[in-house]
Every structure is written in C-alpha cells, then in structure tokens.
Short mmCIF file of C-alpha atoms in Angstrom, two decimals:
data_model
loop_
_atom_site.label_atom_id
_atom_site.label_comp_id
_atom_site.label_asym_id
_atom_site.label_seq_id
_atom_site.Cartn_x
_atom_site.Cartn_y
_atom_site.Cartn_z
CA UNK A 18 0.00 0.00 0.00
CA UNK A 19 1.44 3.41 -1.01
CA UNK A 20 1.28 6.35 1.37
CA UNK A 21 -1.41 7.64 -1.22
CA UNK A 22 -3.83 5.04 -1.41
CA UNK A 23 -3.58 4.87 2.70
CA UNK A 24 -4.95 8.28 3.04
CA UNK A 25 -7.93 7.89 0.90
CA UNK A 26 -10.01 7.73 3.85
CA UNK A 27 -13.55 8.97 4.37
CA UNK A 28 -14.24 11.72 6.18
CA UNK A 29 -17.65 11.81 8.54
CA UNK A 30 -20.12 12.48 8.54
CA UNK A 31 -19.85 13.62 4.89
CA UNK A 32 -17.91 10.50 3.57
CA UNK A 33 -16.00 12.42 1.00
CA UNK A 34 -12.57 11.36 0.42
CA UNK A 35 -9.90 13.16 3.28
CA UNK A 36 -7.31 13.04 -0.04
CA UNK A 37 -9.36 13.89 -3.35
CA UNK A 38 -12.79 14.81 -1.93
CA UNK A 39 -14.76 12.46 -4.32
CA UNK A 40 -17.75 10.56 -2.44
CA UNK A 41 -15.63 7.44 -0.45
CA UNK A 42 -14.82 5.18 -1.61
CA UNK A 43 -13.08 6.25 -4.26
CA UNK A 44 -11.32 4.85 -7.01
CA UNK A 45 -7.99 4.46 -5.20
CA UNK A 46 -9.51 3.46 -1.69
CA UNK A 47 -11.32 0.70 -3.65
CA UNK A 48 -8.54 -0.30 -5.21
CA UNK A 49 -6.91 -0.31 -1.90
CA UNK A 50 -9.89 -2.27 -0.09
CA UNK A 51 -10.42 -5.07 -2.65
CA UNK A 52 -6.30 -5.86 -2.34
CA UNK A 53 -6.91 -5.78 1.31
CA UNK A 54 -10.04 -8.38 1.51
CA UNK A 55 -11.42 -11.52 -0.05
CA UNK A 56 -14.56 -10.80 -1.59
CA UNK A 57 -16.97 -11.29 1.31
CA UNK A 58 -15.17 -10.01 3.61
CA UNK A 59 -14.95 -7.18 1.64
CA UNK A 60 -18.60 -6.95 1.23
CA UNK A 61 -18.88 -7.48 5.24
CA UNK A 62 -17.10 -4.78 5.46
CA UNK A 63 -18.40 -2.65 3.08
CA UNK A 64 -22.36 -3.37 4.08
CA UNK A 65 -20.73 -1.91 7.89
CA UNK A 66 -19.68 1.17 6.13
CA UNK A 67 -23.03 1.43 4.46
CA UNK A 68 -24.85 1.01 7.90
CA UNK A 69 -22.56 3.86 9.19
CA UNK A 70 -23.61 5.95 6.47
CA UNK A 71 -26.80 5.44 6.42
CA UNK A 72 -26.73 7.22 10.24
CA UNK A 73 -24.76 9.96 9.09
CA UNK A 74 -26.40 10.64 6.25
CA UNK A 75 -30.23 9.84 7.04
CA UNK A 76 -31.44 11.97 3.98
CA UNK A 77 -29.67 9.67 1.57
CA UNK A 78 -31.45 7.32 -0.73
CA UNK A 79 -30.77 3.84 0.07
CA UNK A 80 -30.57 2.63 -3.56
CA UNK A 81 -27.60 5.78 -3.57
CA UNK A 82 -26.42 3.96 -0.75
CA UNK A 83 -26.10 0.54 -1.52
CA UNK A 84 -24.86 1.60 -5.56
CA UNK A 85 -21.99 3.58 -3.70
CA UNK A 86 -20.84 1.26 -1.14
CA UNK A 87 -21.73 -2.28 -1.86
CA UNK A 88 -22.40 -2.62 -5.77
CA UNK A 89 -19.00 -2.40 -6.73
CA UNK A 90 -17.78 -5.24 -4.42
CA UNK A 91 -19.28 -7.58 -6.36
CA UNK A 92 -17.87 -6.85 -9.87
CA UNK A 93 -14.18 -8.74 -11.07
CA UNK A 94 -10.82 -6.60 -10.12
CA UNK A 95 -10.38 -3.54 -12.45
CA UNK A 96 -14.17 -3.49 -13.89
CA UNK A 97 -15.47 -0.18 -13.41
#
C-alpha cells in the first residue's frame, strides 16, 4: 500500500474522500480495499460502512447507498 492510497479515507459524517474529496470510496480506496479483503469479507465490510452511512447521512437514498458502497464489491478486479 502506497502512502497515497492509505490516506484515501472517508471523512464523517460527509464520507468524502480526506485526499481527493470524491464521495468514499473512491477509485484508489477501492482499489486499496479489494487488495486488502477476499470478496466477502470485503462486502462485510463494506455493508458496515453502508450502515454507518446510512446514520450519518439519514437523507440519503438507500438505492444511492447501496450503488456507492456495496455494488462495486461484487464486480471482477479492475471493472469499473
């Protein structure tokens, strides 16, 4: 892990990237996540995210939700 990719963090209760401001998880902390986890634990981890979202953001749709932080988990490495 690069010293980049480590501080792609989100920031609460706004989850927006701390490094590029984009709506987390970005590109590079995805990148960074999937390398990290298998693929359920990745989505494990990701669906706790989404739950911690969900309370910091109550006004957020949950299909916005559930696109952002789980849909992605469950597509091969690299597809966008």
């Amino acid at each position: 892990m690069t010293g980049d990719q480590a501080d792609h963090d989100p920031a609460r209760p706004s989850w927006d990237c701390r490094a590029c401001g984009r709506p987390w998880p970005c590109d590079p902390a995805r990148e960074q996540l999937a390398g990290a986890n298998g693929r359920v634990e990745l989505a494990v981890l990701m669906w706790d995210h989404l739950e911690e979202a969900a309370r910091d953001m109550p006004q957020a749709p949950a299909s916005e939700l559930f696109e952002r932080f789980l849909r992605w988990t469950d597509r091969p490495t690299g597809a966008t």
